[in-house]
């Protein structure tokens, strides 16, 4: 089943073509068979991404109206590009998946309306996908795809959640942040350090040069008995430390970035392991933009290995928003016979454990 995926929930226009191999037939997802013609192979056939980061950078964050207008400009050329790269025609598409929510209402509407209109014209189903379900299933695009059930640590710009995942659409919330998301804490720390927007990759790069232990920061809720997180106090602690330090010194800025990253990585890793403990599961999946963080990946890999567990990530480029994860989630739902309608909606606010089981 060949599915076009469209992601427009925030500041990235993502488009991808994914073919779900029929069960037991053809190559495994993500593994094109080089012996077969391009348009026959399964897995991720092509993807394209346009990031609006540059456009929003001068405002220090995403401007929703500008985001919507830019999605309108980019979407059709990206769809043409992806079809061209995959060697597929529009008529071969068997379903169109779009991000229904959560996200910016105007931005979501662009993807939803293009997907629905195209699906109507082609006479194929359009299917609305939960953005976080896309992130959460994205490790299935990797070579060594995890089997269900697993624990998922979802760490993005808007969410920090631990989920028990028993199958497509079968999600149980184990814990989440009570205030800021992990990505938000990275972005705010970047702002304090004068690194601009978005901050995660910049903080992470700066932290590489930082000396561990030079600046002390708290580990919020590290020892709380639950699986929740809190990062707003950490952001305040970074701000207070910044006021005490000489931020004109690049080494001091690097030390502060390192202190922040050490604190957040320690808490995320400890809670993820506690979630494995609490559920008795042995497989951890990390998804969402912060999942691209090298220190977090290394820490979790080492900790999981020490306790005999597996840890799975999407490749770093698929940790942040993309069309491939939406195409994959849509294809899996369509295979499970997901219902679809001619009318469409978007859900700017939508909890992942409210999605329908597949
Ligand atoms: O999943 P995502 O692309 O978008 C949302 O759905 O929110 O996540 C974006 C977030 C941003 O806060 C960004 O700063 C953070 O992920 N991020 C990182 C890294 N790359 C992106 N945070 C830490 N280290 C990174 N390497
Ligand atoms: Zn995302």
Tab-separated table of C-alpha atoms and ligand atoms in Angstrom:
chain	number	residue	atom	x	y	z
A	1	UNK	CA	0.000	0.000	0.000
A	2	UNK	CA	1.485	3.287	-1.192
A	3	UNK	CA	0.781	6.222	1.122
A	4	UNK	CA	1.602	9.899	0.744
A	5	UNK	CA	2.317	11.556	4.112
A	6	UNK	CA	1.957	15.273	4.766
A	7	UNK	CA	3.205	17.024	7.919
A	8	UNK	CA	2.375	20.704	8.487
A	9	UNK	CA	1.733	20.974	12.238
A	10	UNK	CA	4.323	23.640	12.989
A	11	UNK	CA	7.270	25.133	11.129
A	12	UNK	CA	8.306	22.264	8.886
A	13	UNK	CA	6.608	21.179	5.678
A	14	UNK	CA	7.277	17.454	5.390
A	15	UNK	CA	6.179	15.165	2.573
A	16	UNK	CA	6.999	11.490	2.033
A	17	UNK	CA	5.953	8.438	0.083
A	18	UNK	CA	5.929	5.205	2.014
A	19	UNK	CA	4.949	1.776	0.802
A	20	UNK	CA	3.835	-0.687	3.425
A	21	UNK	CA	4.800	-4.180	2.350
A	22	UNK	CA	1.929	-6.637	2.469
A	23	UNK	CA	2.421	-8.877	5.522
A	24	UNK	CA	5.077	-11.525	4.794
A	25	UNK	CA	5.639	-10.228	1.241
A	26	UNK	CA	8.452	-8.050	-0.134
A	27	UNK	CA	11.187	-6.209	1.683
A	28	UNK	CA	10.903	-5.119	5.301
A	29	UNK	CA	9.802	-1.501	5.894
A	30	UNK	CA	12.652	0.845	5.217
A	31	UNK	CA	14.590	-1.630	3.103
A	32	UNK	CA	14.279	-1.113	-0.578
A	33	UNK	CA	14.980	-4.177	-2.618
A	34	UNK	CA	17.620	-3.051	-5.149
A	35	UNK	CA	16.653	-5.838	-7.539
A	36	UNK	CA	13.176	-4.459	-8.097
A	37	UNK	CA	12.167	-1.335	-9.984
A	38	UNK	CA	12.069	1.760	-7.843
A	39	UNK	CA	8.329	2.210	-7.883
A	40	UNK	CA	7.745	-1.412	-6.799
A	41	UNK	CA	9.878	-1.384	-3.705
A	42	UNK	CA	8.545	-1.022	-0.186
A	43	UNK	CA	9.565	1.142	2.749
A	44	UNK	CA	10.352	4.816	2.560
A	45	UNK	CA	10.520	5.613	-1.167
A	46	UNK	CA	11.261	9.337	-0.930
A	47	UNK	CA	10.865	12.243	1.419
A	48	UNK	CA	11.357	15.998	1.340
A	49	UNK	CA	11.369	18.597	4.059
A	50	UNK	CA	11.283	22.349	3.999
A	51	UNK	CA	12.192	23.991	7.301
A	52	UNK	CA	10.896	27.498	8.023
A	53	UNK	CA	13.392	27.925	10.858
A	54	UNK	CA	15.231	30.737	9.100
A	55	UNK	CA	12.030	32.690	8.552
A	56	UNK	CA	10.930	32.471	12.205
A	57	UNK	CA	14.413	32.978	13.670
A	58	UNK	CA	14.241	36.760	13.519
A	59	UNK	CA	11.091	36.679	15.712
A	60	UNK	CA	12.657	34.296	18.260
A	61	UNK	CA	9.903	31.710	17.757
A	62	UNK	CA	7.238	30.447	15.366
A	63	UNK	CA	4.791	33.053	14.008
A	64	UNK	CA	1.655	30.985	13.277
A	65	UNK	CA	0.280	33.074	10.393
A	66	UNK	CA	3.635	33.119	8.600
A	67	UNK	CA	3.909	29.368	9.119
A	68	UNK	CA	0.509	28.696	7.478
A	69	UNK	CA	1.268	30.890	4.480
A	70	UNK	CA	4.619	29.228	3.930
A	71	UNK	CA	3.121	25.728	4.080
A	72	UNK	CA	0.765	26.823	1.257
A	73	UNK	CA	3.760	27.897	-0.835
A	74	UNK	CA	5.829	24.747	-0.241
A	75	UNK	CA	3.416	21.860	-0.153
A	76	UNK	CA	2.581	21.214	-3.825
A	77	UNK	CA	6.179	21.589	-5.080
A	78	UNK	CA	7.333	19.179	-2.347
A	79	UNK	CA	4.663	16.634	-3.342
A	80	UNK	CA	5.824	16.855	-6.976
A	81	UNK	CA	9.454	16.487	-5.857
A	82	UNK	CA	8.761	13.390	-3.793
A	83	UNK	CA	6.739	11.732	-6.571
A	84	UNK	CA	9.570	12.464	-9.005
A	85	UNK	CA	12.238	11.060	-6.690
A	86	UNK	CA	10.226	7.921	-6.009
A	87	UNK	CA	9.439	7.439	-9.693
A	88	UNK	CA	5.738	7.221	-8.859
A	89	UNK	CA	2.700	8.870	-10.372
A	90	UNK	CA	-0.192	10.427	-8.463
A	91	UNK	CA	-2.457	7.627	-9.685
A	92	UNK	CA	-0.394	5.012	-7.845
A	93	UNK	CA	-1.137	6.580	-4.460
A	94	UNK	CA	-3.500	4.435	-2.399
A	95	UNK	CA	-3.990	6.694	0.608
A	96	UNK	CA	-3.019	10.119	1.899
A	97	UNK	CA	-2.080	10.685	5.532
A	98	UNK	CA	-1.915	14.144	7.058
A	99	UNK	CA	-1.215	15.496	10.538
A	100	UNK	CA	-4.623	16.216	12.055
A	101	UNK	CA	-3.187	17.531	15.325
A	102	UNK	CA	-1.957	18.646	17.728
A	103	UNK	CA	-0.332	21.767	16.323
A	104	UNK	CA	-1.040	25.239	15.001
A	105	UNK	CA	-4.624	25.393	13.680
A	106	UNK	CA	-3.857	27.325	10.475
A	107	UNK	CA	-0.789	25.238	9.693
A	108	UNK	CA	-2.701	21.975	10.251
A	109	UNK	CA	-5.510	23.201	7.987
A	110	UNK	CA	-3.120	23.593	5.052
A	111	UNK	CA	-2.031	19.952	5.193
A	112	UNK	CA	-5.529	18.677	5.968
A	113	UNK	CA	-7.179	20.526	3.092
A	114	UNK	CA	-4.545	19.651	0.486
A	115	UNK	CA	-4.564	15.990	1.592
A	116	UNK	CA	-8.344	15.762	1.598
A	117	UNK	CA	-8.802	17.516	-1.757
A	118	UNK	CA	-6.153	15.348	-3.400
A	119	UNK	CA	-7.587	12.181	-1.883
A	120	UNK	CA	-11.056	13.128	-3.104
A	121	UNK	CA	-9.760	13.810	-6.613
A	122	UNK	CA	-7.901	10.477	-6.703
A	123	UNK	CA	-10.714	8.529	-5.063
A	124	UNK	CA	-8.473	7.246	-2.258
A	125	UNK	CA	-8.838	7.532	1.523
A	126	UNK	CA	-7.440	10.492	3.442
A	127	UNK	CA	-6.478	9.755	7.006
A	128	UNK	CA	-5.771	12.183	9.842
A	129	UNK	CA	-2.807	11.167	12.003
A	130	UNK	CA	-1.884	12.259	15.529
A	131	UNK	CA	1.476	14.028	15.279
A	132	UNK	CA	2.851	12.259	18.360
A	133	UNK	CA	1.719	8.891	17.039
A	134	UNK	CA	3.902	9.679	14.030
A	135	UNK	CA	6.889	10.395	16.295
A	136	UNK	CA	6.182	7.375	18.427
A	137	UNK	CA	6.009	4.942	15.500
A	138	UNK	CA	8.939	6.525	13.622
A	139	UNK	CA	11.542	4.057	15.033
A	140	UNK	CA	9.669	1.448	12.947
A	141	UNK	CA	11.286	3.127	9.922
A	142	UNK	CA	14.698	1.997	11.171
A	143	UNK	CA	16.572	-1.078	10.029
A	144	UNK	CA	16.085	-2.908	13.322
A	145	UNK	CA	12.456	-2.023	14.000
A	146	UNK	CA	11.269	-2.621	17.573
A	147	UNK	CA	8.491	-5.122	18.192
A	148	UNK	CA	5.464	-4.252	20.330
A	149	UNK	CA	5.075	-3.782	23.258
A	150	UNK	CA	7.542	-1.088	24.247
A	151	UNK	CA	7.926	1.995	26.386
A	152	UNK	CA	8.207	5.226	24.395
A	153	UNK	CA	9.919	8.353	25.627
A	154	UNK	CA	8.431	11.186	23.554
A	155	UNK	CA	10.530	14.308	23.859
A	156	UNK	CA	9.585	17.139	21.524
A	157	UNK	CA	9.199	20.896	21.586
A	158	UNK	CA	5.683	20.687	23.010
A	159	UNK	CA	5.562	17.323	24.796
A	160	UNK	CA	7.474	15.166	27.228
A	161	UNK	CA	5.693	11.904	27.846
A	162	UNK	CA	6.326	8.294	28.736
A	163	UNK	CA	3.909	5.921	27.026
A	164	UNK	CA	3.349	2.217	27.141
A	165	UNK	CA	2.776	1.159	23.529
A	166	UNK	CA	1.051	-2.197	23.073
A	167	UNK	CA	0.280	-1.773	19.357
A	168	UNK	CA	-0.819	0.812	16.806
A	169	UNK	CA	-3.311	3.059	18.616
A	170	UNK	CA	-2.891	1.248	21.928
A	171	UNK	CA	-1.166	3.810	24.103
A	172	UNK	CA	-1.179	4.206	27.870
A	173	UNK	CA	0.198	7.379	29.378
A	174	UNK	CA	2.682	6.523	32.154
A	175	UNK	CA	3.901	10.022	32.974
A	176	UNK	CA	4.413	13.454	31.472
A	177	UNK	CA	5.736	16.886	32.209
A	178	UNK	CA	3.702	18.960	34.618
A	179	UNK	CA	4.958	22.200	33.035
A	180	UNK	CA	7.538	22.827	30.275
A	181	UNK	CA	8.484	20.214	27.680
A	182	UNK	CA	12.105	19.060	27.360
A	183	UNK	CA	12.478	20.742	23.950
A	184	UNK	CA	11.028	23.942	25.365
A	185	UNK	CA	13.641	23.856	28.145
A	186	UNK	CA	16.384	23.455	25.500
A	187	UNK	CA	14.923	26.365	23.509
A	188	UNK	CA	14.669	28.642	26.568
A	189	UNK	CA	18.194	27.768	27.683
A	190	UNK	CA	19.383	28.627	24.177
A	191	UNK	CA	17.675	31.997	24.475
A	192	UNK	CA	19.391	32.684	27.813
A	193	UNK	CA	22.724	31.745	26.253
A	194	UNK	CA	22.039	33.977	23.242
A	195	UNK	CA	21.988	31.037	20.823
A	196	UNK	CA	18.797	31.955	18.976
A	197	UNK	CA	15.919	29.738	17.857
A	198	UNK	CA	15.514	26.764	17.732
A	199	UNK	CA	17.873	26.053	20.532
A	200	UNK	CA	18.207	22.299	20.980
A	201	UNK	CA	20.915	21.589	18.423
A	202	UNK	CA	22.854	24.781	19.362
A	203	UNK	CA	22.798	24.037	23.116
A	204	UNK	CA	23.846	20.500	22.378
A	205	UNK	CA	26.787	21.640	20.225
A	206	UNK	CA	27.923	24.185	22.817
A	207	UNK	CA	27.623	21.624	25.628
A	208	UNK	CA	30.193	19.405	23.886
A	209	UNK	CA	32.849	21.963	24.846
A	210	UNK	CA	31.514	22.380	28.399
A	211	UNK	CA	33.236	20.989	31.483
A	212	UNK	CA	31.003	18.695	33.538
A	213	UNK	CA	30.341	19.691	37.156
A	214	UNK	CA	31.564	23.303	36.856
A	215	UNK	CA	28.071	24.681	37.440
A	216	UNK	CA	25.525	22.918	39.647
A	217	UNK	CA	21.903	22.702	38.549
A	218	UNK	CA	18.966	20.827	40.118
A	219	UNK	CA	17.547	17.521	38.814
A	220	UNK	CA	13.810	18.276	39.114
A	221	UNK	CA	11.599	15.373	40.229
A	222	UNK	CA	14.466	12.910	39.855
A	223	UNK	CA	13.422	11.091	42.993
A	224	UNK	CA	9.660	11.630	42.817
A	225	UNK	CA	7.785	8.359	43.121
A	226	UNK	CA	5.919	8.888	39.828
A	227	UNK	CA	6.971	9.039	36.162
A	228	UNK	CA	6.277	12.750	35.717
A	229	UNK	CA	8.735	15.482	34.817
A	230	UNK	CA	9.088	19.195	35.546
A	231	UNK	CA	11.446	21.460	33.639
A	232	UNK	CA	10.295	24.976	34.376
A	233	UNK	CA	12.364	25.157	37.598
A	234	UNK	CA	15.420	23.994	35.687
A	235	UNK	CA	14.964	26.840	33.212
A	236	UNK	CA	14.768	29.295	36.137
A	237	UNK	CA	17.890	27.740	37.659
A	238	UNK	CA	19.699	28.272	34.331
A	239	UNK	CA	18.569	31.901	34.338
A	240	UNK	CA	19.786	32.454	37.907
A	241	UNK	CA	23.105	30.752	37.184
A	242	UNK	CA	23.477	32.876	34.046
A	243	UNK	CA	23.110	36.026	36.156
A	244	UNK	CA	25.878	34.873	38.493
A	245	UNK	CA	28.292	33.896	35.705
A	246	UNK	CA	30.291	35.860	33.181
A	247	UNK	CA	28.497	34.920	29.978
A	248	UNK	CA	30.907	36.926	27.833
A	249	UNK	CA	33.348	34.052	28.422
A	250	UNK	CA	32.599	31.351	25.843
A	251	UNK	CA	33.941	28.595	28.136
A	252	UNK	CA	31.500	29.669	30.859
A	253	UNK	CA	28.624	29.589	28.373
A	254	UNK	CA	29.696	26.091	27.330
A	255	UNK	CA	29.903	25.012	31.010
A	256	UNK	CA	26.358	26.271	31.583
A	257	UNK	CA	25.060	24.502	28.459
A	258	UNK	CA	26.778	21.333	29.697
A	259	UNK	CA	25.325	21.686	33.195
A	260	UNK	CA	21.834	22.108	31.731
A	261	UNK	CA	22.209	19.163	29.364
A	262	UNK	CA	23.648	16.930	32.102
A	263	UNK	CA	20.664	17.748	34.340
A	264	UNK	CA	17.970	17.165	31.724
A	265	UNK	CA	19.591	14.025	30.317
A	266	UNK	CA	19.955	12.529	33.805
A	267	UNK	CA	16.277	13.086	34.597
A	268	UNK	CA	15.008	11.825	31.213
A	269	UNK	CA	17.184	8.708	31.410
A	270	UNK	CA	16.273	7.912	35.015
A	271	UNK	CA	12.537	8.228	34.368
A	272	UNK	CA	12.705	6.212	31.157
A	273	UNK	CA	14.444	3.385	33.027
A	274	UNK	CA	11.943	3.663	35.864
A	275	UNK	CA	9.151	3.298	33.281
A	276	UNK	CA	10.744	0.084	31.980
A	277	UNK	CA	10.930	-1.129	35.563
A	278	UNK	CA	7.337	-0.204	36.337
A	279	UNK	CA	5.923	-1.906	33.235
A	280	UNK	CA	8.251	-4.901	33.239
A	281	UNK	CA	9.033	-4.162	29.567
A	282	UNK	CA	12.530	-4.476	28.109
A	283	UNK	CA	12.284	-2.266	25.043
A	284	UNK	CA	12.588	1.504	25.001
A	285	UNK	CA	11.858	3.720	22.023
A	286	UNK	CA	12.953	7.355	22.002
A	287	UNK	CA	11.223	9.767	19.644
A	288	UNK	CA	10.719	13.477	19.051
A	289	UNK	CA	13.186	16.302	18.374
A	290	UNK	CA	15.116	15.995	21.651
A	291	UNK	CA	15.703	12.345	20.742
A	292	UNK	CA	18.301	13.668	18.288
A	293	UNK	CA	20.424	14.751	21.260
A	294	UNK	CA	23.667	12.812	21.184
A	295	UNK	CA	24.296	12.837	24.934
A	296	UNK	CA	20.768	11.567	25.632
A	297	UNK	CA	21.160	8.799	23.068
A	298	UNK	CA	24.496	7.693	24.495
A	299	UNK	CA	23.303	7.817	28.075
A	300	UNK	CA	20.186	5.783	27.335
A	301	UNK	CA	22.093	3.276	25.231
A	302	UNK	CA	24.593	2.670	28.033
A	303	UNK	CA	21.937	2.497	30.752
A	304	UNK	CA	19.721	0.166	28.726
A	305	UNK	CA	22.650	-2.101	27.924
A	306	UNK	CA	23.619	-2.284	31.589
A	307	UNK	CA	20.134	-3.423	32.502
A	308	UNK	CA	19.746	-5.836	29.580
A	309	UNK	CA	17.161	-3.715	27.712
A	310	UNK	CA	16.992	-2.597	24.080
A	311	UNK	CA	16.791	1.017	23.060
A	312	UNK	CA	15.565	2.162	19.636
A	313	UNK	CA	15.765	5.547	17.945
A	314	UNK	CA	14.786	6.847	14.582
A	315	UNK	CA	17.840	8.107	12.697
A	316	UNK	CA	18.555	11.690	13.912
A	317	UNK	CA	17.011	13.278	10.780
A	318	UNK	CA	13.737	11.468	11.479
A	319	UNK	CA	13.629	12.535	15.154
A	320	UNK	CA	12.430	16.016	14.261
A	321	UNK	CA	9.214	16.680	12.330
A	322	UNK	CA	8.959	14.951	8.957
A	323	UNK	CA	6.476	13.520	6.473
A	324	UNK	CA	7.862	9.973	6.649
A	325	UNK	CA	6.522	9.322	10.149
A	326	UNK	CA	3.054	10.556	9.106
A	327	UNK	CA	3.050	8.379	5.977
A	328	UNK	CA	4.105	5.361	8.056
A	329	UNK	CA	1.498	5.935	10.795
A	330	UNK	CA	-1.187	6.517	8.142
A	331	UNK	CA	-0.218	3.353	6.255
A	332	UNK	CA	-0.343	1.260	9.442
A	333	UNK	CA	-3.758	2.666	10.311
A	334	UNK	CA	-5.101	2.157	6.802
A	335	UNK	CA	-3.910	-1.451	6.910
A	336	UNK	CA	-5.870	-1.868	10.126
A	337	UNK	CA	-8.931	-0.603	8.247
A	338	UNK	CA	-9.099	2.871	9.769
A	339	UNK	CA	-12.325	4.710	9.050
A	340	UNK	CA	-12.065	7.827	6.942
A	341	UNK	CA	-14.543	10.443	5.873
A	342	UNK	CA	-14.825	12.918	3.026
A	343	UNK	CA	-15.047	15.824	5.463
A	344	UNK	CA	-11.966	16.606	7.513
A	345	UNK	CA	-11.078	18.263	10.752
A	346	UNK	CA	-8.001	19.410	12.600
A	347	UNK	CA	-7.440	19.098	16.337
A	348	UNK	CA	-4.966	21.719	17.553
A	349	UNK	CA	-5.278	20.194	21.046
A	350	UNK	CA	-5.348	16.411	21.165
A	351	UNK	CA	-4.013	13.990	23.792
A	352	UNK	CA	-2.292	10.891	22.417
A	353	UNK	CA	-4.214	8.508	24.687
A	354	UNK	CA	-7.449	9.825	23.120
A	355	UNK	CA	-6.641	8.345	19.694
A	356	UNK	CA	-8.831	5.485	18.485
A	357	UNK	CA	-7.307	2.018	18.693
A	358	UNK	CA	-6.281	0.741	15.251
B	1	LIG	O1	9.654	16.920	17.445
B	1	LIG	P1	10.068	18.274	17.055
B	1	LIG	O2	10.802	18.467	15.758
B	1	LIG	O3	8.859	19.258	16.983
B	1	LIG	C1	7.779	19.197	17.874
B	1	LIG	O4	6.887	18.358	17.607
B	1	LIG	O5	7.846	19.929	18.864
B	1	LIG	O6	10.947	18.832	18.271
B	1	LIG	C2	11.506	20.097	18.246
B	1	LIG	C3	12.287	20.292	19.524
B	1	LIG	C4	12.809	21.715	19.667
B	1	LIG	O7	12.522	22.160	20.977
B	1	LIG	C5	14.320	21.559	19.449
B	1	LIG	O8	15.078	22.522	20.144
B	1	LIG	C6	14.556	20.156	19.995
B	1	LIG	O9	13.423	19.414	19.558
B	1	LIG	N1	15.775	19.545	19.448
B	1	LIG	C7	16.836	19.169	20.212
B	1	LIG	C8	17.829	18.681	19.329
B	1	LIG	N2	17.336	18.772	18.052
B	1	LIG	C9	16.087	19.308	18.149
B	1	LIG	N3	17.021	19.223	21.539
B	1	LIG	C10	18.201	18.762	22.013
B	1	LIG	N4	19.201	18.299	21.244
B	1	LIG	C11	19.060	18.228	19.896
B	1	LIG	N5	20.051	17.741	19.142
B	2	LIG	ZN1	7.094	16.913	16.412
